[in-house]
Short mmCIF file of C-alpha atoms in Angstrom, two decimals:
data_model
loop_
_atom_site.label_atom_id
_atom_site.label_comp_id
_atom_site.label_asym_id
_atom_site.label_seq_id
_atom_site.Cartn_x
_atom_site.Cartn_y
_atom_site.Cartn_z
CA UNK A 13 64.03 303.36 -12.84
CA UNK A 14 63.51 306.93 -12.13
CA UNK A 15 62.93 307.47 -8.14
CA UNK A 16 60.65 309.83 -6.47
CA UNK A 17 61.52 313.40 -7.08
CA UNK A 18 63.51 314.57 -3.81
CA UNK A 19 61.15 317.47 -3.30
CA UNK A 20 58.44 316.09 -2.74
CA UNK A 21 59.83 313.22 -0.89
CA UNK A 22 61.27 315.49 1.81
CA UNK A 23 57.54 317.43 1.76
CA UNK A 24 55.90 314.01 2.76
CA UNK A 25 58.52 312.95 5.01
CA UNK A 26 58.30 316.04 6.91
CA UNK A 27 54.53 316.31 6.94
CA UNK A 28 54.57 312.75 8.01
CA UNK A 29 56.77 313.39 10.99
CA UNK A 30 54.66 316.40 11.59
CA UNK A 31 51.76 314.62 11.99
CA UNK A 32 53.18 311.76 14.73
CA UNK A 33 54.24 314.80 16.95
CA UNK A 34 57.81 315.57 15.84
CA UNK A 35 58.99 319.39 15.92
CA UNK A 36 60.53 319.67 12.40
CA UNK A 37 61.49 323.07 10.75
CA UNK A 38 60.26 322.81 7.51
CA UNK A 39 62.85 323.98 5.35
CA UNK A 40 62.93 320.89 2.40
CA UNK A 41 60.13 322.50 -0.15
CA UNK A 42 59.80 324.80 -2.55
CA UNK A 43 56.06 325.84 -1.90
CA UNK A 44 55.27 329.44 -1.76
CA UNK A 45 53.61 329.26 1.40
CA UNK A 46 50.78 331.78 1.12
CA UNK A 47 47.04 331.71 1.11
CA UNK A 48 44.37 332.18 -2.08
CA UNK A 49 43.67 335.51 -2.13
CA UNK A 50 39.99 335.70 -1.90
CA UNK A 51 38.89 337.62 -5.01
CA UNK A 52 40.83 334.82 -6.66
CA UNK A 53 39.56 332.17 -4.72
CA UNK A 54 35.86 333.59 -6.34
CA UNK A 55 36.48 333.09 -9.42
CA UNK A 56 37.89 329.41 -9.64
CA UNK A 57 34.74 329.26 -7.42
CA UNK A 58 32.17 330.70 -9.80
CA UNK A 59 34.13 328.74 -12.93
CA UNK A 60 33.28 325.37 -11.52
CA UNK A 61 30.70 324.45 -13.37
CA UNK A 62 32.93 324.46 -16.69
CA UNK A 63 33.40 320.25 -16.44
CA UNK A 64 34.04 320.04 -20.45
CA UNK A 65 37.03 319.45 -22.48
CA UNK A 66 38.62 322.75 -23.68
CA UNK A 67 41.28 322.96 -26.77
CA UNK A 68 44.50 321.07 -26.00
CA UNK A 69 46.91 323.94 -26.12
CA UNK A 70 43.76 326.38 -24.41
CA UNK A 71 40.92 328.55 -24.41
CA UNK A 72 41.40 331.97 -26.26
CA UNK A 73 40.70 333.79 -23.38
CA UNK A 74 43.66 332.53 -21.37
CA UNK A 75 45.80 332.60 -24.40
CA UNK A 76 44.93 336.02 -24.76
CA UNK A 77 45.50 336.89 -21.28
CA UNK A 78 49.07 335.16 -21.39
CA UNK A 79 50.05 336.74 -24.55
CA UNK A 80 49.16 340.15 -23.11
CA UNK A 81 50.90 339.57 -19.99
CA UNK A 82 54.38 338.28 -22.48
CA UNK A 83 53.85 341.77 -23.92
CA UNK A 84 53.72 344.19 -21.10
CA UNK A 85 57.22 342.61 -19.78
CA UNK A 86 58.45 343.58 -23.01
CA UNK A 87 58.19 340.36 -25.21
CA UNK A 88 56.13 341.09 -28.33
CA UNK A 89 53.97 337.76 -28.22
CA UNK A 90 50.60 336.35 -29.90
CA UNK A 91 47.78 334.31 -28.68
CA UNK A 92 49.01 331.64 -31.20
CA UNK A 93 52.24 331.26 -29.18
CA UNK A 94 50.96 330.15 -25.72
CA UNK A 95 50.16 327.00 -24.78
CA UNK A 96 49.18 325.71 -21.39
CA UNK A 97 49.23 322.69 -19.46
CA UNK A 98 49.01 321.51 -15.65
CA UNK A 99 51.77 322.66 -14.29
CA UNK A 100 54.52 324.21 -16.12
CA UNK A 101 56.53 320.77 -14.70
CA UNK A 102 54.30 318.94 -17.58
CA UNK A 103 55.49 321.40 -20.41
CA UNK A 104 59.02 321.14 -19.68
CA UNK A 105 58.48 317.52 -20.34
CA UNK A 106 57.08 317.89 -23.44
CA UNK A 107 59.53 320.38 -24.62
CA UNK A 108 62.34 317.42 -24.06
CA UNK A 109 60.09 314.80 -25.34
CA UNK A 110 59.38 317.00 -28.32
CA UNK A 111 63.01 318.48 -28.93
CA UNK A 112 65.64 316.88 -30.24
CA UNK A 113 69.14 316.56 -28.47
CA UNK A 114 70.58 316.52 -25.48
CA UNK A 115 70.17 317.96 -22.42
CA UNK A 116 72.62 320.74 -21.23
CA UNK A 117 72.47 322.20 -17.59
CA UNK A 118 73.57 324.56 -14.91
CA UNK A 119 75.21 322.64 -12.08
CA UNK A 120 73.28 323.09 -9.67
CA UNK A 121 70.25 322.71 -11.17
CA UNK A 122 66.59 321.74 -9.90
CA UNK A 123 66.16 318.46 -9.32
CA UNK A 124 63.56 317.56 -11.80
CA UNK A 125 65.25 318.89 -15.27
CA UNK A 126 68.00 315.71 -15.04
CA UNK A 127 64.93 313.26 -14.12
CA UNK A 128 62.77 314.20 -17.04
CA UNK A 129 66.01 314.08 -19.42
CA UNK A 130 66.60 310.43 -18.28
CA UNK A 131 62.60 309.52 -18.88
CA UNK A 132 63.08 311.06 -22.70
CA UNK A 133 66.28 308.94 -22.96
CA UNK A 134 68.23 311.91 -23.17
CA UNK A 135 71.82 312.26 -21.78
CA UNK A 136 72.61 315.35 -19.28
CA UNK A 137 76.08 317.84 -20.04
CA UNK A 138 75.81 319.62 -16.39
CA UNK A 139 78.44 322.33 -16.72
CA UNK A 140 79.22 324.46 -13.22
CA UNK A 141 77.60 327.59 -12.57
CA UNK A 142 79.34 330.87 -12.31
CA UNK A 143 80.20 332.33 -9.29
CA UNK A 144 78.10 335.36 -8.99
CA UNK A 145 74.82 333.66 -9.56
CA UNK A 146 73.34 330.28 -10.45
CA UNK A 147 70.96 329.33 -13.06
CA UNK A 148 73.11 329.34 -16.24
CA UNK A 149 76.29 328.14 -17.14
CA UNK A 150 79.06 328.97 -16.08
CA UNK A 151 80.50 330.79 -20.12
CA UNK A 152 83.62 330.50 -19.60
CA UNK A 153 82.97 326.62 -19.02
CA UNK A 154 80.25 326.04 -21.61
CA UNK A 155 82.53 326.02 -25.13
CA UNK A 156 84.58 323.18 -23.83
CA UNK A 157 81.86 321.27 -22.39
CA UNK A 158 80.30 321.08 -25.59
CA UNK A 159 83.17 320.18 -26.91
CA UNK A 160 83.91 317.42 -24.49
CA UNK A 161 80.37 316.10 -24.47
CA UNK A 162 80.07 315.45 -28.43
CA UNK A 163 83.78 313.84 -28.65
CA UNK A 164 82.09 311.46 -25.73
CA UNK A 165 79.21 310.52 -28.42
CA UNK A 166 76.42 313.21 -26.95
CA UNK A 167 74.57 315.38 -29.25
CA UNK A 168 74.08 319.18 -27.11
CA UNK A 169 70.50 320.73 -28.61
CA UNK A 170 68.61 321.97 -25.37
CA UNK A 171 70.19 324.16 -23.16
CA UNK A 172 67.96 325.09 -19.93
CA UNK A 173 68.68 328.39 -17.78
CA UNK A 174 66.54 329.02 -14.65
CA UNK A 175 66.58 332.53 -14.23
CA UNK A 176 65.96 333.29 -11.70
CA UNK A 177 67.20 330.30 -9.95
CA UNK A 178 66.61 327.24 -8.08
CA UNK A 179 68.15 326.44 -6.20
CA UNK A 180 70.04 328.75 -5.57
CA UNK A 181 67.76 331.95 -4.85
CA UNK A 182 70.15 333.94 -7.22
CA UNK A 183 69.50 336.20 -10.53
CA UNK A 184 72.41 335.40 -13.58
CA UNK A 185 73.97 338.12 -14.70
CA UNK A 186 72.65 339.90 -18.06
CA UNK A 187 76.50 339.73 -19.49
CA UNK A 188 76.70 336.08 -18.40
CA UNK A 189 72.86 335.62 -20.24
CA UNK A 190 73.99 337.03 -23.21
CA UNK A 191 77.49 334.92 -23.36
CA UNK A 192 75.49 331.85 -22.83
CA UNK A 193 73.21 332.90 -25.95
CA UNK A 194 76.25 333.74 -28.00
CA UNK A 195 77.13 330.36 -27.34
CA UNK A 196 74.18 328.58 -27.94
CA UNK A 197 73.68 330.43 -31.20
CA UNK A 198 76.99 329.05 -32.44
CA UNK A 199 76.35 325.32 -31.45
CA UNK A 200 72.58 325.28 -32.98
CA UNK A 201 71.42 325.04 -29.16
CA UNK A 202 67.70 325.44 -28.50
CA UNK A 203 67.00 327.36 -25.34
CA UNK A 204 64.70 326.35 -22.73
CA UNK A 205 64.52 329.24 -20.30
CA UNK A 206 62.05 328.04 -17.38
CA UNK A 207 61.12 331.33 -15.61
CA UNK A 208 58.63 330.25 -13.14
CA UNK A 209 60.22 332.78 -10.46
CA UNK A 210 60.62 336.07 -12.57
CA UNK A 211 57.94 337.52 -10.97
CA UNK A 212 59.67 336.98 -7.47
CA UNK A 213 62.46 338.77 -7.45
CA UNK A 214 63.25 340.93 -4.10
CA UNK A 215 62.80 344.22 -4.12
CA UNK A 216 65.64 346.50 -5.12
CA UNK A 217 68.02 347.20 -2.26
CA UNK A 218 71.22 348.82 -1.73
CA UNK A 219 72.76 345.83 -4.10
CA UNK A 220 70.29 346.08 -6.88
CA UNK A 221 72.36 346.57 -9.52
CA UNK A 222 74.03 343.55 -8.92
CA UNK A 223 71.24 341.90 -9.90
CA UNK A 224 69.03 341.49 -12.99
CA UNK A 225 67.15 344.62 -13.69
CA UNK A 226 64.16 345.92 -15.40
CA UNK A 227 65.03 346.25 -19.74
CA UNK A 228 62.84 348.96 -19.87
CA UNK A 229 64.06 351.37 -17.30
CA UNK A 230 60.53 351.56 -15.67
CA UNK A 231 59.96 351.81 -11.69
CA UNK A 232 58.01 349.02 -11.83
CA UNK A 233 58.95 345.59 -10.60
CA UNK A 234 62.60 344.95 -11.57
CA UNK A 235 63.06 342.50 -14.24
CA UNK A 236 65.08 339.32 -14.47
CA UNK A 237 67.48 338.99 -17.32
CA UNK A 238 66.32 336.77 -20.14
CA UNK A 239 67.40 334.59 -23.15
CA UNK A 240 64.25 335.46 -25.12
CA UNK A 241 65.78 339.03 -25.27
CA UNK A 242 69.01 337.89 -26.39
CA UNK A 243 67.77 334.56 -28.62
CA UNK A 244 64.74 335.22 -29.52
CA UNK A 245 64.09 332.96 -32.86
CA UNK A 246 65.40 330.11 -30.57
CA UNK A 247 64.17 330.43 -27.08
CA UNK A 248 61.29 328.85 -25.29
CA UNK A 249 60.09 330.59 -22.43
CA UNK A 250 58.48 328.06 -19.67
CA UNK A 251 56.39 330.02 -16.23
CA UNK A 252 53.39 329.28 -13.96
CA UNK A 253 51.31 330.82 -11.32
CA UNK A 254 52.80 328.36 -8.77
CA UNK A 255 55.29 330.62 -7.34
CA UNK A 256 54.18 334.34 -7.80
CA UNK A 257 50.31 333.42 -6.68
CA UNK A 258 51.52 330.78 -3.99
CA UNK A 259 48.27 328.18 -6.43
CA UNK A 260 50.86 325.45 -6.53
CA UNK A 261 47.83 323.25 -6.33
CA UNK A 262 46.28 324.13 -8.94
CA UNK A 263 48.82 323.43 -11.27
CA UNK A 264 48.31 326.30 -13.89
CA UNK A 265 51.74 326.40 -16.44
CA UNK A 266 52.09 327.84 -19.79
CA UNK A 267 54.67 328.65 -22.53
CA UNK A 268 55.44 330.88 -25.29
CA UNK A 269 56.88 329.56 -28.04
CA UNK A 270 58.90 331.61 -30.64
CA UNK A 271 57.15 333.24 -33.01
CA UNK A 272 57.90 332.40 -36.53
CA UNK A 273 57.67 328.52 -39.06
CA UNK A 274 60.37 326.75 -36.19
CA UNK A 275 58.07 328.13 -33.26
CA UNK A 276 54.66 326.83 -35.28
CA UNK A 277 56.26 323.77 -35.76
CA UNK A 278 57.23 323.15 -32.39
CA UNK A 279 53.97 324.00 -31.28
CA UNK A 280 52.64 321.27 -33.57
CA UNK A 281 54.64 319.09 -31.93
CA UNK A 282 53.72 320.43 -28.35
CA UNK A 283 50.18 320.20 -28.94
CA UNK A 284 50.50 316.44 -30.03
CA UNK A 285 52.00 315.37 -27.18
CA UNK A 286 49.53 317.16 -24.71
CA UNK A 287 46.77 315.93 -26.78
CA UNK A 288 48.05 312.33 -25.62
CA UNK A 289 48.76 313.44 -21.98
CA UNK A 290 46.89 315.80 -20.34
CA UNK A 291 44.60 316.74 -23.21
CA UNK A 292 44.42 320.45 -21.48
CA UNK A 293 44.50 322.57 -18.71
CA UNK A 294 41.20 322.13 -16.56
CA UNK A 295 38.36 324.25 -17.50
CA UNK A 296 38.26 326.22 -13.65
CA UNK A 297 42.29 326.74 -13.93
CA UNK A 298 41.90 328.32 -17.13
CA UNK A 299 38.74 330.90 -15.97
CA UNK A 300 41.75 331.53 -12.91
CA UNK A 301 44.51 332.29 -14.90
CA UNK A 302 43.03 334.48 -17.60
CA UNK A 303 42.20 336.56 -14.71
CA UNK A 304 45.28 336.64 -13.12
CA UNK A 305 47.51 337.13 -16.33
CA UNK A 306 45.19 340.27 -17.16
CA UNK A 307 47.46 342.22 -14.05
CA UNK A 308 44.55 343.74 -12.44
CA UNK A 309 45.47 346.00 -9.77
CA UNK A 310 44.75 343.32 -6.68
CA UNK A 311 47.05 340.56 -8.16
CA UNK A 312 49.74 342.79 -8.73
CA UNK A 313 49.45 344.70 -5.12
CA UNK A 314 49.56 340.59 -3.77
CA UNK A 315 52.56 340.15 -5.98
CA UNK A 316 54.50 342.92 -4.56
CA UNK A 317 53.65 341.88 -0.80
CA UNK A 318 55.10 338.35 -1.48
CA UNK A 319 58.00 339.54 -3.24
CA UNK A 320 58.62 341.80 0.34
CA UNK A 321 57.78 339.00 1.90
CA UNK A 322 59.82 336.35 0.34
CA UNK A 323 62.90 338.72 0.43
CA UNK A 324 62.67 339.58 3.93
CA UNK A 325 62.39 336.08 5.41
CA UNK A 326 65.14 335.08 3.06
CA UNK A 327 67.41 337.51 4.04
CA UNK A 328 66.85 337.02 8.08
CA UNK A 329 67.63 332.87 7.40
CA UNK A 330 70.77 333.91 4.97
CA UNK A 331 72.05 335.91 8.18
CA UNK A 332 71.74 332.69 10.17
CA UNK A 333 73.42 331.13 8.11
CA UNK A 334 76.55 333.01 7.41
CA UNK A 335 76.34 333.41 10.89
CA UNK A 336 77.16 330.01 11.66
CA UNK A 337 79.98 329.91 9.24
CA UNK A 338 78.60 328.73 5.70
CA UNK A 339 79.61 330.24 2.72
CA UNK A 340 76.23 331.27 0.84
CA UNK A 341 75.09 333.80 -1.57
CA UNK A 342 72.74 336.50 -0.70
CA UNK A 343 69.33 335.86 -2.05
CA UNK A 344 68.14 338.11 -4.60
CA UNK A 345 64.72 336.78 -5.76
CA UNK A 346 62.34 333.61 -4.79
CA UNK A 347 62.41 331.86 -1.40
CA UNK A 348 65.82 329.79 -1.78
CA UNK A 349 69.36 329.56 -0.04
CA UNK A 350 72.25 327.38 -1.02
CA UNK A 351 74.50 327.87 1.71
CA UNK A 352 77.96 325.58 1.66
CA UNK A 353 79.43 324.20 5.07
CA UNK A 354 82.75 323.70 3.69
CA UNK A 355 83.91 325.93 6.56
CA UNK A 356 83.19 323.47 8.78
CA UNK A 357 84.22 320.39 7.53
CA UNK A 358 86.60 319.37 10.60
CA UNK A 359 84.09 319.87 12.90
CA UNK A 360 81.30 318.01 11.00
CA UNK A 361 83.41 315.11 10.14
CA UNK A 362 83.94 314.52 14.06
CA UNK A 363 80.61 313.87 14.28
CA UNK A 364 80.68 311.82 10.84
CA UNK A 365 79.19 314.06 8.39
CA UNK A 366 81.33 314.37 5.48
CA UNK A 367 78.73 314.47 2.65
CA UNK A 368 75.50 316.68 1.80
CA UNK A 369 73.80 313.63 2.53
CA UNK A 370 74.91 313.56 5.40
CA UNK A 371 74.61 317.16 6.49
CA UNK A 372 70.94 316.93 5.60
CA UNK A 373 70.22 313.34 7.55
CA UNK A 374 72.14 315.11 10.59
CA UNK A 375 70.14 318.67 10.62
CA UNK A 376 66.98 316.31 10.37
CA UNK A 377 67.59 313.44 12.38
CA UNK A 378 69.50 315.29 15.28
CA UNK A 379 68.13 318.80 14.82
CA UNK A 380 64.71 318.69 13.14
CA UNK A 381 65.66 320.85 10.53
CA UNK A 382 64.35 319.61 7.18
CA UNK A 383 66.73 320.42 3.97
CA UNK A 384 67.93 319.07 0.97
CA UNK A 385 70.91 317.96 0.10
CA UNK A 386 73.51 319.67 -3.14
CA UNK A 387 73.43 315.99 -3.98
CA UNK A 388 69.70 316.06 -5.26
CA UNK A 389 70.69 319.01 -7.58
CA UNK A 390 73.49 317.48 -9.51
CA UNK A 391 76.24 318.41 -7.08
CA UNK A 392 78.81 316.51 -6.01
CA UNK A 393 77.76 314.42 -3.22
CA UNK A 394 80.95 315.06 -1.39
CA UNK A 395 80.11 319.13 -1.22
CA UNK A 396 78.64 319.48 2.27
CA UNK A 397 75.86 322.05 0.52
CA UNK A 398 72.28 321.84 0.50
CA UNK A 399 69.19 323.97 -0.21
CA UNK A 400 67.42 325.87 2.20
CA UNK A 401 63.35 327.28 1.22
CA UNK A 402 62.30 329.77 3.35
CA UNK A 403 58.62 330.29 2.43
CA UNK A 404 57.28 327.62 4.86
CA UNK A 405 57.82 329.57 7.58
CA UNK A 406 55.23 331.66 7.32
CA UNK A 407 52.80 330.58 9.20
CA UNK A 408 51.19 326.86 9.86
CA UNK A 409 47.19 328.80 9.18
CA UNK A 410 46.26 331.38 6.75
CA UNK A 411 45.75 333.49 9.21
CA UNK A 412 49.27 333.61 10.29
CA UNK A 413 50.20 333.56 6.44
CA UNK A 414 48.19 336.30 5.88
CA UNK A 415 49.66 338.65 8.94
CA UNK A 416 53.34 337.46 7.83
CA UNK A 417 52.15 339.42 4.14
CA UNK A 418 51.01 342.19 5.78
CA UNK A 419 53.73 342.33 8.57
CA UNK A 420 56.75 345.70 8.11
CA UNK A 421 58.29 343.50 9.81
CA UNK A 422 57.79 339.41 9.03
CA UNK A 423 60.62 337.96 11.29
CA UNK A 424 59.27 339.56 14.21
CA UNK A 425 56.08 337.59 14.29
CA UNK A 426 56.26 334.98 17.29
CA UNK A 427 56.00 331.81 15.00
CA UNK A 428 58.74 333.27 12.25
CA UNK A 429 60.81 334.55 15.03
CA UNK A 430 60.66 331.38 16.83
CA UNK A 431 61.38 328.78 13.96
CA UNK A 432 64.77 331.45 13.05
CA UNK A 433 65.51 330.71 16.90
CA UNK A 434 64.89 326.80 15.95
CA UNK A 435 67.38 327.44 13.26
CA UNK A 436 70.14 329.25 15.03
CA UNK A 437 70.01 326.58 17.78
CA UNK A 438 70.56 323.55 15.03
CA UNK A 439 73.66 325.49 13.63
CA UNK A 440 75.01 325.98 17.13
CA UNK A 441 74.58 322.37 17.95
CA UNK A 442 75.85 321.09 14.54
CA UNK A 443 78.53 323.63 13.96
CA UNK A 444 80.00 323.85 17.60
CA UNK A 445 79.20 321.09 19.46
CA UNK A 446 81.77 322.20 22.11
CA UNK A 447 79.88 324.14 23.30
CA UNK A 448 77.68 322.07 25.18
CA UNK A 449 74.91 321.10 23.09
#
């Protein structure tokens, strides 16, 4: 039986212990914490009167829109490639349920792609992630795994990169990209590359070029490496307005399906099994994300303030935490951490905690600290890792939410500033505990 995803369970655990009184720093869920901008807000608002069915894979406008917006990041696409759906959680579904195969993945990797292979009665490869970055596998693993998985009966076909990545807040690198694609060229691998966060990715710093940059050279946003680029007969490219417009809510996902008789077949297949699902996006959604995907200036100018944003807060809770002692990467786009306590794994197992289960029980429990554990992402529940999101901390109104996107200088605010204090304090208590607390 497939259990509740851990995301959201930890969202309506917290909220519930929020609302009897308990002081919990919300740091379990991935939601991009920010308010509807109000030009967008008007028109969802003014679209609400479209209550009829549209066309399964959606309207031409949207299509349009989405094709356009493939295009200016440097992917040649048409209208005819895009589909859309509610939720780009709902297409990645349908990609496994229309695929054949199974399911290969980075290690760590969200929690839902192992879930959804299980309901499609797929088995999962998970093959480690390299150390520079998460997201992909690790190359130098991949060949073998293969290898290993089909003399153990499994049948590799889809291969799924997150880039960038949850959860581990990371970019892959474009050599380790391109290795991967090499790869699954050779094997006869579709690739599934869900990119629901390459609009997110920090602002370039002193460390940029560590980091996946822009193809084109432009000074424009950078640019996450991608498979589509490097596979581009054979890659499916999944994204959503979840995470760049904070509209989690309103569930708006689409895809763009190679171009080409494989692609048009596939999205036969696609639109048959939305047709018995969700039939199609809602009417209002639609109306909001044709507007959005046409880039006008005030969706891109909100973009670039949560991409500050997100970096900034990120980087202030990655200092607490290597602060304390954990190993963790620096984050280099979306609103994650995945620090590792190994560190301090004498100290934590005097107080019992010798899992990431147990880390995470003990920071919420003892600490009110709310995080997930490594476990929930395929690691090994023995690693005493877990993921951090920072984007809750924001602001509890959209007032405060809307100051934090505006703010030079976001941890300073009074409520971000005091749930970092909240933090340090749990890592002192749970990291040192002889000293007193």
């Amino acid at each position: 039986m497939t259990m509740h995803s851990a995301t959201l369970a930890i969202n309506e655990t917290i909220r519930a212990r929020r609302a009897a009184g308990e002081k919990v720093l919300h740091l379990g869920f991935g939601e991009a914490g920010l308010p509807v901008p109000d030009d967008i807000a008007a028109v969802l608002s003014a679209a609400a009167g479209r209550n009829g069915y549209g066309p399964v894979v959606g309207e031409e406008a949207a299509r349009a829109a989405a094709a356009g917006w493939f295009t200016r990041r440097g992917t040649a696409t048409g209208p005819e490639q895009v589909l859309f759906a509610p939720g780009s959680k709902a297409l990645l579904f349908a990609l496994l349920a229309a695929l054949p195969g199974d399911v290969v993945l980075p290690c760590p990797a969200w929690v839902s792609y192992a879930a959804q292979a299980a309901l499609a009665g797929k088995r999962v490869i998970d093959v480690p992630v390299p150390d520079a970055a998460g997201g992909v596998p690790d190359p130098a693993l991949l060949e073998d795994a293969l290898a290993a998985a089909r003399a153990d009966g499994a049948r590799p076909g889809v291969l799924i990169l997150t880039v960038p990545d949850n959860p581990t807040g990371t970019v892959a690198r474009e050599a380790d990209v391109r290795a991967v694609c090499e790869i699954a060229e050779r094997h006869g691998l579709v690739v599934v590359s869900d990119e629901i966060y390459a609009e997110v990715l920090h602002p370039a710093g002193p460390d940029a070029d560590s980091a996946g940059q822009d193809a084109g050279g432009s000074a424009g946003p950078r640019r996450a490496p991608s498979a589509v680029r490097r596979l581009p007969e054979r890659t499916v490219v999944t994204s959503g307005l979840s995470k760049s417009m904070a509209l989690g809510g309103w569930r708006i996902g689409f895809a763009r399906v190679p171009a080409g008789a494989w692609g048009e077949r596939l999205m036969r297949d696609l639109t048959g099994v939305a047709s018995e699902i969700w039939s199609s996006l809602a009417a209002p959604m639609q109306a909001a994300a044709a507007h959005i995907l046409a880039d006008p200036p005030e969706v891109r100018a909100h973009i670039d303030a949560a991409r500050r944003l997100h970096g900034t807060v990120a980087r202030a809770v990655h200092a607490e935490l290597t602060a304390a002692g954990a190993h963790c990467r620096a984050p280099e786009a979306g609103f994650y951490l995945y620090p590792d306590f190994e560190p301090m794994r004498p100290v934590l197992a005097a107080q019992g905690i010798t899992t990431g289960a147990g880390l995470a029980a003990a920071l919420l429990e003892r600490h009110g600290v709310g995080v997930l554990a490594g476990e929930a992402f395929g690691d090994a529940p023995e690693r005493l890792r877990a993921r951090v999101a920072t984007s809750l901390l924001y602001g509890e109104t959209a007032d405060e939410r809307r100051s934090a996107l505006r703010s030079p200088d976001p941890p300073a605010l009074p409520w971000i500033e005091a749930s970092l204090a909240h933090l340090r304090e749990a890592l002192t208590a749970l990291t040192a505990p002889d000293r007193g607390h």
